[in-house]
Coordinates of C-alpha atoms (C1' of nucleotides) in Angstrom, one line a residue:
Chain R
X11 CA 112.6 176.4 -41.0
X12 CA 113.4 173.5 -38.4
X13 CA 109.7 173.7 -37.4
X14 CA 107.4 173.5 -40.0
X15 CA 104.1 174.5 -37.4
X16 CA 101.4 171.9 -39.2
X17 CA 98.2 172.8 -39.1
X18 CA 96.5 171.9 -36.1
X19 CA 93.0 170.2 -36.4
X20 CA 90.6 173.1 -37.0
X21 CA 93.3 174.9 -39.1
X22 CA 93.2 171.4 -41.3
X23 CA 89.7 171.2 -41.9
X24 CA 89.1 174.9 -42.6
X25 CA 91.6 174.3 -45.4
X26 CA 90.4 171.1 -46.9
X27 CA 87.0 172.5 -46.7
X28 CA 88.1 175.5 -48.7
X29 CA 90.1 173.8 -51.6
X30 CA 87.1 171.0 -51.9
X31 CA 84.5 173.8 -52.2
X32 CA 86.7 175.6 -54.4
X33 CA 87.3 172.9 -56.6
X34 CA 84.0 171.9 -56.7
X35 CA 82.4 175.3 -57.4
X36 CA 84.3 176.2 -60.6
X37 CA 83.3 172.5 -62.1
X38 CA 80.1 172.8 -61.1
X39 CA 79.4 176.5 -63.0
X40 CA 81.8 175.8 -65.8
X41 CA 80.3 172.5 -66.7
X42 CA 76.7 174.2 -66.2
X43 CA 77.9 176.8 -68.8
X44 CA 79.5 174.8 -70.9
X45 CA 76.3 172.1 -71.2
X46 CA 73.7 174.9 -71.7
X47 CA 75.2 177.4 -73.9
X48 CA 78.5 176.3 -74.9
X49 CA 81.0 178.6 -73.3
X50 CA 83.6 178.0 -71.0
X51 CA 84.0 179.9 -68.2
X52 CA 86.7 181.9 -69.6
X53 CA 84.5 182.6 -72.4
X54 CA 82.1 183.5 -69.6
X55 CA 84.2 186.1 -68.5
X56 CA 85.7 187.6 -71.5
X57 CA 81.9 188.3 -73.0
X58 CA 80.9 189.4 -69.5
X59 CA 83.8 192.3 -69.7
X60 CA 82.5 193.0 -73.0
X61 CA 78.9 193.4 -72.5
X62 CA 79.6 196.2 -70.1
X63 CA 82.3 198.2 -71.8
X64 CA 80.5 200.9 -73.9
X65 CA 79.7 199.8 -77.5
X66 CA 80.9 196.4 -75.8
X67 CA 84.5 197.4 -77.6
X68 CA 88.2 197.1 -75.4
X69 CA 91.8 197.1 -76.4
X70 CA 93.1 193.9 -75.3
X71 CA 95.5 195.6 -72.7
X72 CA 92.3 196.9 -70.8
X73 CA 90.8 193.8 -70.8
X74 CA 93.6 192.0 -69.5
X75 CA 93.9 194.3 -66.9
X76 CA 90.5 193.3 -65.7
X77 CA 90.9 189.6 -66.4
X78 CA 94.3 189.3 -65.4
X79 CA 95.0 187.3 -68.0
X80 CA 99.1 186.9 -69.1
X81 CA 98.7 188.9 -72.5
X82 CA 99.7 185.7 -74.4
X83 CA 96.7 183.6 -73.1
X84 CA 94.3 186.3 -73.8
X85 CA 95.6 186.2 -77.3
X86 CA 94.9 183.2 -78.0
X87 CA 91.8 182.9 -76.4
X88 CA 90.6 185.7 -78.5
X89 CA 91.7 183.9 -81.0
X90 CA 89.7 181.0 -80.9
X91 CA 86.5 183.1 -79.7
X92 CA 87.0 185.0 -83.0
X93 CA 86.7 181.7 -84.6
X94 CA 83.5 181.4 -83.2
X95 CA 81.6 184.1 -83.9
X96 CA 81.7 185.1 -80.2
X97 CA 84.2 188.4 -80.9
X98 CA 85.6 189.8 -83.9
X99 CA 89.1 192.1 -84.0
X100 CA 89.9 195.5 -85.5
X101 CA 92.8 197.6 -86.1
X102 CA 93.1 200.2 -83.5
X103 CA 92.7 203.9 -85.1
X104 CA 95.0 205.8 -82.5
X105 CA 97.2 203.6 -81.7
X106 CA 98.8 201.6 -84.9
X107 CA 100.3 198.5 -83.1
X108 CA 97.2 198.1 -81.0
X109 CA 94.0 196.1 -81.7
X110 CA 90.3 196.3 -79.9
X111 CA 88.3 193.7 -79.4
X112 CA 84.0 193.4 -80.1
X113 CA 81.7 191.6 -78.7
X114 CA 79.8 189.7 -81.7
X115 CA 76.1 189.5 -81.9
X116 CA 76.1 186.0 -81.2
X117 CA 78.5 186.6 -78.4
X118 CA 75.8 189.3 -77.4
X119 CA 72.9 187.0 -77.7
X120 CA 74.9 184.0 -75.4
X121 CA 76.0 186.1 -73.0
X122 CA 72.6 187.7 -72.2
X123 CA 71.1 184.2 -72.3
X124 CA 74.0 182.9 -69.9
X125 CA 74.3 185.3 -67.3
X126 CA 71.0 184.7 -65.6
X127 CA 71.4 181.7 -65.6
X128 CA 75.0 181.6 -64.1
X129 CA 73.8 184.0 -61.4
X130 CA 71.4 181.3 -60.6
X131 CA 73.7 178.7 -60.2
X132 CA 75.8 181.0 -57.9
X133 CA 72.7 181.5 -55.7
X134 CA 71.8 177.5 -55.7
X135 CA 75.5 176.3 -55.3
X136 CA 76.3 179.2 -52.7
X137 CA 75.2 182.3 -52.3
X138 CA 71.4 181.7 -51.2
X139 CA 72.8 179.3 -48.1
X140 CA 74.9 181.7 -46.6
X141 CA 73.6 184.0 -43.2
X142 CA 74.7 187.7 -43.7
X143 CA 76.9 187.2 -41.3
X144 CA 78.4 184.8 -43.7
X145 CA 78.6 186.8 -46.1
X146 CA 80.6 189.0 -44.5
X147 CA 82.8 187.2 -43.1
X148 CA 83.8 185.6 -46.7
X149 CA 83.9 189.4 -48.1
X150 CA 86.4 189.9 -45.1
X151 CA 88.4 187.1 -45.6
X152 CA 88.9 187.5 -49.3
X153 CA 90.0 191.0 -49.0
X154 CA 92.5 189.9 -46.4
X155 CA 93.8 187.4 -48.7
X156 CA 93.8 189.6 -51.6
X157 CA 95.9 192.3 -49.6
X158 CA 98.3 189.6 -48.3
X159 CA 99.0 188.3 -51.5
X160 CA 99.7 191.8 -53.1
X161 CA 101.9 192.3 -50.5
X162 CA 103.8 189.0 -50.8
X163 CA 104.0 189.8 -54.6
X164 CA 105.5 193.4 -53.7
X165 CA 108.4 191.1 -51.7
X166 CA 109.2 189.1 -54.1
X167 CA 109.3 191.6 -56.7
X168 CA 111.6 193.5 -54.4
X169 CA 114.3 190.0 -53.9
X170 CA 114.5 190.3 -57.5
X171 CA 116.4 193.7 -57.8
Chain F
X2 CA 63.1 182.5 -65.1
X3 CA 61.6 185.9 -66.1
X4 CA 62.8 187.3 -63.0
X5 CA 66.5 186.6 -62.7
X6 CA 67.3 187.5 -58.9
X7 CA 71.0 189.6 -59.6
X8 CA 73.0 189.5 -56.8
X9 CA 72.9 192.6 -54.8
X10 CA 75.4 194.9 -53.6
X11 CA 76.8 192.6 -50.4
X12 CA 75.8 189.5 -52.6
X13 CA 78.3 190.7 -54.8
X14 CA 81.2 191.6 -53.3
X15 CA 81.5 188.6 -51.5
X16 CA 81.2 186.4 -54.5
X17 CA 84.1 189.0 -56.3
X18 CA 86.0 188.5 -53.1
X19 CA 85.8 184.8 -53.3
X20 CA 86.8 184.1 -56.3
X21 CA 89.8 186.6 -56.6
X22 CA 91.1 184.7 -53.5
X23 CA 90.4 181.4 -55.4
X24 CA 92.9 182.5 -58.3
X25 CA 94.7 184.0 -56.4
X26 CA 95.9 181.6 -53.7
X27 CA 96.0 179.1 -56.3
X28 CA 98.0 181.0 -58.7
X29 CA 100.1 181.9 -55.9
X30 CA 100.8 178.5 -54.3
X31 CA 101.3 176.8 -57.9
X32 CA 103.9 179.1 -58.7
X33 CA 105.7 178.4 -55.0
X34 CA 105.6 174.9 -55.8
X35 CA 106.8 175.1 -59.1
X36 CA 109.8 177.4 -58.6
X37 CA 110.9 176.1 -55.8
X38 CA 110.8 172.5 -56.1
X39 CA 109.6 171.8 -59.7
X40 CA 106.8 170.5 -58.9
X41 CA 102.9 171.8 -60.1
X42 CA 100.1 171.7 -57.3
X43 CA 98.9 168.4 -59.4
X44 CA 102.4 167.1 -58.5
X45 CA 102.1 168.1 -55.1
X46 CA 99.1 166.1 -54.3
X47 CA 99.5 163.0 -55.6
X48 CA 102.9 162.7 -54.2
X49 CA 101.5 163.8 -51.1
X50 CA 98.3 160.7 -50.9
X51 CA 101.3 158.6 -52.2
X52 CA 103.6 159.2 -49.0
X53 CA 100.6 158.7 -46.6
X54 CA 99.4 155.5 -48.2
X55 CA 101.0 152.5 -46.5
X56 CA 104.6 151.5 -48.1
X57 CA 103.9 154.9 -50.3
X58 CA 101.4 152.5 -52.9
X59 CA 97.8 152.8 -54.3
X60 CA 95.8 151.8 -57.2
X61 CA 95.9 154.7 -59.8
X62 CA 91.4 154.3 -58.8
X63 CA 92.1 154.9 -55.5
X64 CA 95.0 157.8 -55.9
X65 CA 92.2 159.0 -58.7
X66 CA 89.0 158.5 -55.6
X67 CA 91.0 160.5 -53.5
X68 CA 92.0 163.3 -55.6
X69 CA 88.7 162.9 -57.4
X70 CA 90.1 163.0 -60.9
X71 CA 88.7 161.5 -64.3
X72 CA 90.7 158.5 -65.1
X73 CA 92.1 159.3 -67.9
X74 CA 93.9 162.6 -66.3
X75 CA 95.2 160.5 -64.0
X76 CA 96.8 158.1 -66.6
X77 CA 97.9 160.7 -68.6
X78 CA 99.5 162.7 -65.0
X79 CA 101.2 159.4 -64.0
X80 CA 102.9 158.7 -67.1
X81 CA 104.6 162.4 -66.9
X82 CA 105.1 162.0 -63.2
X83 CA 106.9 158.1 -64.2
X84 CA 109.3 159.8 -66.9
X85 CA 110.5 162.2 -64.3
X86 CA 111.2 159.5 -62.1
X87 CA 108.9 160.5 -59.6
X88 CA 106.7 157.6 -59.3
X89 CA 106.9 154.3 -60.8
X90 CA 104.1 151.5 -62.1
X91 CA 103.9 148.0 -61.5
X92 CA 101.3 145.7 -62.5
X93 CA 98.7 144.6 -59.7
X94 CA 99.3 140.7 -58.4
X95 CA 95.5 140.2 -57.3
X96 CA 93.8 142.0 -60.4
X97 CA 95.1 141.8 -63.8
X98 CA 93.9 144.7 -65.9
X99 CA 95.2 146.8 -62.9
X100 CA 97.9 148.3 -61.8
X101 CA 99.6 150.0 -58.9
X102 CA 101.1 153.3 -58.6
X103 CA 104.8 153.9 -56.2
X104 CA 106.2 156.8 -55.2
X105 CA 110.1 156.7 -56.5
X106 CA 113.0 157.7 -54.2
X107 CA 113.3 161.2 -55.9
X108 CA 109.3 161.6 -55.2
X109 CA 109.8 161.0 -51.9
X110 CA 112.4 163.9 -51.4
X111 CA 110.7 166.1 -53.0
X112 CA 107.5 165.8 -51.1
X113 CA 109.2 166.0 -47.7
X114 CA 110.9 169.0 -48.8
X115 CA 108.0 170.8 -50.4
X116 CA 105.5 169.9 -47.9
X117 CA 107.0 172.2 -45.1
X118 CA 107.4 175.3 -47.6
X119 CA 104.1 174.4 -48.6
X120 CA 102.4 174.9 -45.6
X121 CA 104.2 177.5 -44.6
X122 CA 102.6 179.3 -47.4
X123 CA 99.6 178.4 -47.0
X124 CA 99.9 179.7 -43.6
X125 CA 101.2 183.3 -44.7
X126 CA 99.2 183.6 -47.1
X127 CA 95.7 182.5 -45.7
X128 CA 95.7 180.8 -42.0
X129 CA 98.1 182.9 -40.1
X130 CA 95.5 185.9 -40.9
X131 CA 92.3 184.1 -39.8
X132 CA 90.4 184.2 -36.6
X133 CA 89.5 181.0 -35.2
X134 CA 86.1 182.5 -35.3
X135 CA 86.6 183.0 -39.2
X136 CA 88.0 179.8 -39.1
X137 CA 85.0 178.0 -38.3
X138 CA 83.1 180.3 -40.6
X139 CA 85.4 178.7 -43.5
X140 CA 84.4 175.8 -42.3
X141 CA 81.1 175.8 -42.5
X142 CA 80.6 177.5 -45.7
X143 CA 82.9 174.8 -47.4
X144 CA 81.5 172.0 -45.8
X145 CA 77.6 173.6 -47.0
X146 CA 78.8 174.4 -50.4
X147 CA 80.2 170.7 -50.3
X148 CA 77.0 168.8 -49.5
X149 CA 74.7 171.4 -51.9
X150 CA 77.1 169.8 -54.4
X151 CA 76.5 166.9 -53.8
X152 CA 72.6 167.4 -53.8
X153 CA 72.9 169.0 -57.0
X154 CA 74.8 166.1 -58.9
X155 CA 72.4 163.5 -57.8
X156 CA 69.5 165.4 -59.5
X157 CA 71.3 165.9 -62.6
X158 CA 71.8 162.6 -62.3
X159 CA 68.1 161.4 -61.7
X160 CA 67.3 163.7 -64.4
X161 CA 69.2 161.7 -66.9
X162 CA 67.4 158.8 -66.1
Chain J
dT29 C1' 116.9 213.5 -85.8
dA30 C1' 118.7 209.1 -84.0
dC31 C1' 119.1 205.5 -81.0
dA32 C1' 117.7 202.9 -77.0
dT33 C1' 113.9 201.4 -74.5
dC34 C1' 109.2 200.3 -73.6
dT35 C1' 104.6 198.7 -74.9
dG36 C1' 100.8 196.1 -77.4
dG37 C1' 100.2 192.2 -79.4
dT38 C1' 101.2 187.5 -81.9
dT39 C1' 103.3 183.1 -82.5
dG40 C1' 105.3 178.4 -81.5
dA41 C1' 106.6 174.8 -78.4
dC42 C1' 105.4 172.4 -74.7
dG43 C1' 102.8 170.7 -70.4
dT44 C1' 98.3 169.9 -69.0
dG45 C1' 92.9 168.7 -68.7
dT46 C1' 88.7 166.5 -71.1
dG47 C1' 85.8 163.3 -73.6
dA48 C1' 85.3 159.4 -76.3
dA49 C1' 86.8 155.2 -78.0
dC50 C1' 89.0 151.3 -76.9
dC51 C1' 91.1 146.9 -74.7
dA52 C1' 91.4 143.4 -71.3
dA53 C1' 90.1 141.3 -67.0
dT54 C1' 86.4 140.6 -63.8
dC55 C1' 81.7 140.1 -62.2
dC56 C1' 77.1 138.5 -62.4
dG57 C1' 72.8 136.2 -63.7
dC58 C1' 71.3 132.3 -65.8
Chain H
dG10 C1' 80.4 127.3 -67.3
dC11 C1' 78.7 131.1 -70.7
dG12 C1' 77.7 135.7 -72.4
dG13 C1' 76.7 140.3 -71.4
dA14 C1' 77.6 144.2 -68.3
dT15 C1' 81.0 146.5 -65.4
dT16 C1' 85.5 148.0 -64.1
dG17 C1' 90.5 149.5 -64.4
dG18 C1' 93.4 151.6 -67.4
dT19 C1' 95.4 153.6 -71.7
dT20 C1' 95.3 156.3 -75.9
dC21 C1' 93.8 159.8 -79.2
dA22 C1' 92.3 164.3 -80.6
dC23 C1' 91.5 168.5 -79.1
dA24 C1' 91.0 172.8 -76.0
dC25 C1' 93.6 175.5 -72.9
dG26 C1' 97.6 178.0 -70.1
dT27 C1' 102.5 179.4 -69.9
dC28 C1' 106.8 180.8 -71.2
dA29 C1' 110.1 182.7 -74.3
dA30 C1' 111.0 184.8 -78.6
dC31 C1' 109.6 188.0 -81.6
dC32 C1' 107.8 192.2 -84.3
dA33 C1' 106.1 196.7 -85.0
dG34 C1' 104.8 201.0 -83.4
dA35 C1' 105.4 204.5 -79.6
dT36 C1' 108.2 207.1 -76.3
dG37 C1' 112.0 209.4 -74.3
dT38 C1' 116.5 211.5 -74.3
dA39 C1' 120.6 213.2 -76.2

DNA sequence: TACATCTGGTTGACGTGTGAACCAATCCGC
DNA sequence: GCGGATTGGTTCACACGTCAACCAGATGTA
């Protein structure tokens, strides 16, 4: 706590250059999405899910789970995409609380129109200007993050008790 | 267009990877931030340009260059960040539409006791697991992805024109 | 069966980001 | 100098995310 270890130079950059291209990347595809077929990236995601899922039908708990989206958010965000024609939302027949959520024909339509075209703009903004060696590396560091951040998550979880 | 290119298997997990880390780290640092010092990652940074800028002042369009934010974020930011009492405003002597934006006394704690815990977690969480070799890879990609951007904005730009 | 607890989901209040409209001061070409 | 374009900034309306409170149906345990 009395030394606070900066980041040295190379440390520095690596960050900065991370955050910038992180920042930038998520504008860049949600404004693309948003200017050519309307849908946010959120929207992206949730019709994505969808499309997969057999007869493109979820409870909102599963699809949460794969999002993971706070339940309230996903809500609400189903909310307004039912407003749009993009979903619509049933009673669920084995379970009487519970709802399940459908992908809409014109949520159907977008998505399938959208997603080639997103996975274009992944390969112009990033992926077709990375080495395989690159790629790797990224794959490597993500899972390291993703396993360090579970872990710190696990701690914290345990300071609670 | 008729063939859409997916991305394939190695393709894939690396973009997964990456943006799982993305949320992840951000979710993760914003919630550090925020518990322990009451302060969002949009908080964080403009305090932190604030305290490096000489006498801890800047125009709200140079604060707004450096963070590259729309203007009217910024204004709206500021004015929560003012009735907190972490910044104030004063008008600008040499330009009289502007104005000039000062970190407060409490902003200036805050910052210097955030910034420490902050990079500390950015080290635990992502640096301290790197190897300078995947250091330099991070680099590289960001710094690839950065200038691709910026290719790709000026020819949505021309194409406005 | 009865009561406590848990789970799936919605709602409301609030903080935050975006785009467009707007105002005033400044700049620029004549 | 004058009049139009540009620049710095604010405001409004709206979309979005978070948290806490809440409700109803399910589950578990005595």
């Amino acid at each position: 706590m009395t030394e606070p270890r900066w980041l040295d130079e190379p440390e520095q950059r690596a960050w900065r250059s991370l955050m910038t291209m992180q920042d930038g990347l998520s504008e860049f595809l949600d404004r693309q999405l948003r200017t050519r077929c309307g849908l946010s990236d959120a929207d992206y995601q949730v019709l994505a899910h969808l499309s997969e899922a057999p007869e493109g039908r979820l409870r909102p708990f599963e699809l949460g789970g794969l999002l993971r989206w706070e339940k309230s958010r996903l809500s609400q965000h189903l909310g307004r995409m039912e407003n749009r024609d993009l979903v619509t939302r049933e009673r669920c027949l084995t379970d009487q609380r519970g709802a399940v959520v459908v992908i809409a024909p014109r949520g159907r339509d977008l998505i399938e129109v959208a997603a080639p075209q997103h996975v274009a703009d992944v390969r112009s903004a990033l992926i077709d200007h990375l080495t395989p060696a690159e790629l790797r590396t990224l794959t490597t560091i993500g899972d390291k993050v993703r396993k360090r951040l579970a872990e710190l998550e696990r701690e914290q979880l345990d300071r609670e008790q």
